[in-house]
PDB file of C-alpha atoms in Angstrom:
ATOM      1  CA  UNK A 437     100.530 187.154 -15.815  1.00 54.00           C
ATOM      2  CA  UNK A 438     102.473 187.871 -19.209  1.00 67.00           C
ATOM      3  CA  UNK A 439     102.049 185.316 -21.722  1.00 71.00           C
ATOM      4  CA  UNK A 440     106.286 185.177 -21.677  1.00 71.00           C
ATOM      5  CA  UNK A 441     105.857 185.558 -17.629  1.00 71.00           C
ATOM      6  CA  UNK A 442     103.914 181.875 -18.014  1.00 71.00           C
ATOM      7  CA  UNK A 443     106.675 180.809 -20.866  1.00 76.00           C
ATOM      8  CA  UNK A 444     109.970 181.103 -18.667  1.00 78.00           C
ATOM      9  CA  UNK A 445     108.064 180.238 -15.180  1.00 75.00           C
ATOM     10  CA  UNK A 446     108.058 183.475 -13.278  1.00 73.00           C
ATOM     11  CA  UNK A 447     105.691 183.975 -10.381  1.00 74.00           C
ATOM     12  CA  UNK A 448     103.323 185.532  -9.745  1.00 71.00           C
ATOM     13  CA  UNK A 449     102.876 189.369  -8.549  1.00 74.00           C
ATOM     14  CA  UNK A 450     102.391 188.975  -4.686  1.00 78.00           C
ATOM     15  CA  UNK A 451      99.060 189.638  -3.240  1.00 76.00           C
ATOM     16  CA  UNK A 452      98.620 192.533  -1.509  1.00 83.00           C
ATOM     17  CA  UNK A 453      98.787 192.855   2.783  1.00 84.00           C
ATOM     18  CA  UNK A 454      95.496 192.501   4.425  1.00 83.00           C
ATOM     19  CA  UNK A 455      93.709 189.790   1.042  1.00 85.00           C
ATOM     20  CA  UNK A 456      91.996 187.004   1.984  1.00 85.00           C
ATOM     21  CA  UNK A 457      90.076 184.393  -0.140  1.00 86.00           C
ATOM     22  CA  UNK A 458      87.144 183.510   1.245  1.00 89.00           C
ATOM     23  CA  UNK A 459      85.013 180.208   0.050  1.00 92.00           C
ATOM     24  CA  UNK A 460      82.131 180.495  -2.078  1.00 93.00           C
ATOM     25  CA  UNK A 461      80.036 178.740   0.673  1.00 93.00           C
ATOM     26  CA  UNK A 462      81.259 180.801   2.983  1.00 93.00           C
ATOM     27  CA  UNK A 463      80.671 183.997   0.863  1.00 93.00           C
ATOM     28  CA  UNK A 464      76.761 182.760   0.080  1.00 93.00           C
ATOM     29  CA  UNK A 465      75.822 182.395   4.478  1.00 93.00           C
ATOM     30  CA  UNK A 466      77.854 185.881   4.966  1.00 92.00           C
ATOM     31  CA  UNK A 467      76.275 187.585   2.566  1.00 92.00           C
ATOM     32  CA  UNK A 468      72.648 185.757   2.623  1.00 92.00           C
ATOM     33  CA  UNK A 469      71.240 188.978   4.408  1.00 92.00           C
ATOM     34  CA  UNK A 470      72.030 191.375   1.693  1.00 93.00           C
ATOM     35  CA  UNK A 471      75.284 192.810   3.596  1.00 92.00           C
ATOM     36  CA  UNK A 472      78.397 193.281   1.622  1.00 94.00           C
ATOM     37  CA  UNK A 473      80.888 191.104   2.006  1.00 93.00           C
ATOM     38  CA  UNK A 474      83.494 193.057   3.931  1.00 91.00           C
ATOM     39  CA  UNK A 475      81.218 194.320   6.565  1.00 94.00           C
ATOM     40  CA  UNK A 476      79.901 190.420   7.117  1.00 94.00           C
ATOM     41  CA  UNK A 477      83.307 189.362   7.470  1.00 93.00           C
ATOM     42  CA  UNK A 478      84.392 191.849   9.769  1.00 93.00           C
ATOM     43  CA  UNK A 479      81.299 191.209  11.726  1.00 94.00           C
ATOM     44  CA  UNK A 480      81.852 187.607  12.218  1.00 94.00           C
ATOM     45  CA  UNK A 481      85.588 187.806  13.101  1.00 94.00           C
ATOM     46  CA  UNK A 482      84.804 190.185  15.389  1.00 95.00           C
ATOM     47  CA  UNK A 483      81.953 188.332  17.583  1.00 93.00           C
ATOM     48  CA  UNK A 484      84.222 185.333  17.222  1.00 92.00           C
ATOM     49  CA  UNK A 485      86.750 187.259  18.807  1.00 93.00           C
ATOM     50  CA  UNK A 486      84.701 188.565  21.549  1.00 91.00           C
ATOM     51  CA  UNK A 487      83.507 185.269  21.656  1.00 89.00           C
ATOM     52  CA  UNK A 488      87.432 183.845  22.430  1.00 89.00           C
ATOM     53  CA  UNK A 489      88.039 186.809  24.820  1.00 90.00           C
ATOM     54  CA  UNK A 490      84.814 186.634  27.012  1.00 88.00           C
ATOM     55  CA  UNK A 491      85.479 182.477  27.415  1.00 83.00           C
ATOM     56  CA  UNK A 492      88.714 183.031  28.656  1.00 86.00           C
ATOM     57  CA  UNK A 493      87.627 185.384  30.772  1.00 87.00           C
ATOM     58  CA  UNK A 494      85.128 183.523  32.617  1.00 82.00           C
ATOM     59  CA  UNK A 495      87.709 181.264  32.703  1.00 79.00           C
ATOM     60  CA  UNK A 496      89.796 183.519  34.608  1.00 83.00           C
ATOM     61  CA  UNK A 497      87.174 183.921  37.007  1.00 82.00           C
ATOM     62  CA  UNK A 498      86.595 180.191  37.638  1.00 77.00           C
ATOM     63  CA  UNK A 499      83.777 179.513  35.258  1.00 75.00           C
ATOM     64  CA  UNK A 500      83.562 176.466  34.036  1.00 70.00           C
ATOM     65  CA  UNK A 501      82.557 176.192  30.667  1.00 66.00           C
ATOM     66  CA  UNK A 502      80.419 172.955  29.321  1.00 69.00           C
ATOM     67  CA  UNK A 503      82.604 170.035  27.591  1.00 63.00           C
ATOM     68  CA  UNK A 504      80.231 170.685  24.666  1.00 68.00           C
ATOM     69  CA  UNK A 505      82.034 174.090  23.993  1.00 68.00           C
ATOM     70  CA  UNK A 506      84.912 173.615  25.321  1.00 62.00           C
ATOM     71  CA  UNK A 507      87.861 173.746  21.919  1.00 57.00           C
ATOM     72  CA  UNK A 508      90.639 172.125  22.737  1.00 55.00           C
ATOM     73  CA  UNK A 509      91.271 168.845  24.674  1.00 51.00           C
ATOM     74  CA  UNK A 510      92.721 168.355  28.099  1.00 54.00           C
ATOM     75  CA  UNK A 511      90.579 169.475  30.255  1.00 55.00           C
ATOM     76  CA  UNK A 512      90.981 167.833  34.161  1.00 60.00           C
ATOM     77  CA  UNK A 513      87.663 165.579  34.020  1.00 66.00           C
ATOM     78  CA  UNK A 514      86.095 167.355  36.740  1.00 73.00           C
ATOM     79  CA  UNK A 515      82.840 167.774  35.379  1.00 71.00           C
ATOM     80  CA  UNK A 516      82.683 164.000  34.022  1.00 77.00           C
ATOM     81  CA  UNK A 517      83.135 163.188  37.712  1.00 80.00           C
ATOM     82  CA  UNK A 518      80.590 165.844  39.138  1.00 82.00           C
ATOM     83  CA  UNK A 519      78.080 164.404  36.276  1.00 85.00           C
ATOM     84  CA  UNK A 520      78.468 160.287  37.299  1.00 85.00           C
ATOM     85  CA  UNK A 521      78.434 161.211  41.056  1.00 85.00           C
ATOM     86  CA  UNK A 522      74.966 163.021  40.321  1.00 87.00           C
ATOM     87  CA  UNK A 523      73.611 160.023  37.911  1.00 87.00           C
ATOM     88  CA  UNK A 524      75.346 158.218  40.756  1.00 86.00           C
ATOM     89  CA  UNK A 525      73.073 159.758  43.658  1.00 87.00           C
ATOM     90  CA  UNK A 526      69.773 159.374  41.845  1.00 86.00           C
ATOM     91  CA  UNK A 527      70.216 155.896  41.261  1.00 84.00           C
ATOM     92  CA  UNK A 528      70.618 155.480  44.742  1.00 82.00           C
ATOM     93  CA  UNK A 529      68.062 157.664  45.809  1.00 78.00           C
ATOM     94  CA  UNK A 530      65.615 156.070  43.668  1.00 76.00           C
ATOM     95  CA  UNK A 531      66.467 152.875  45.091  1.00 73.00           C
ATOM     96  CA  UNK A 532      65.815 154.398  48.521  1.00 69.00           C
ATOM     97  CA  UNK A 533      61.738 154.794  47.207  1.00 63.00           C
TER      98      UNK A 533
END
């Protein structure tokens, strides 16, 4: 930006489609392996992606997927309840012993 751009407050050029700023932290693990930059981002995004897809596609099918992974909250408790009927069982059938 012009020194008279900065004077009388006009913005700044936009950036251009498809720029991202990536964090420096971020930019150190991607790149840690000697890959450029681009191709490590693309890389990531992508398995992340695939990632997202395959989930919700075993999720389609039924799968349930551990509370451990799981995202995003409100799930039906199902697998709580399958868990403290198991812990539940033992118990008693080490009291049976």
């Amino acid at each position: 930006m012009s020194f008279f751009g900065r004077l009388f407050g006009s913005s700044p050029a936009p950036t251009p489609p498809n720029t991202v700023i990536v964090a420096d932290d971020l930019v150190n693990r991607l790149t840690a392996s000697g890959t450029p930059l681009g191709e490590a981002v693309d890389a990531a995004l992508r398995r992340q992606l695939d990632s997202e897809r395959r989930a919700a596609e075993a999720e389609m099918r039924g799968e349930k997927i551990p509370f451990w992974l799981r995202r995003e909250g409100g799930g039906s408790g199902e697998m709580e309840d399958a868990l403290r009927d198991r812990i539940a069982q033992r118990r008693g059938g080490e009291e049976d012993r």
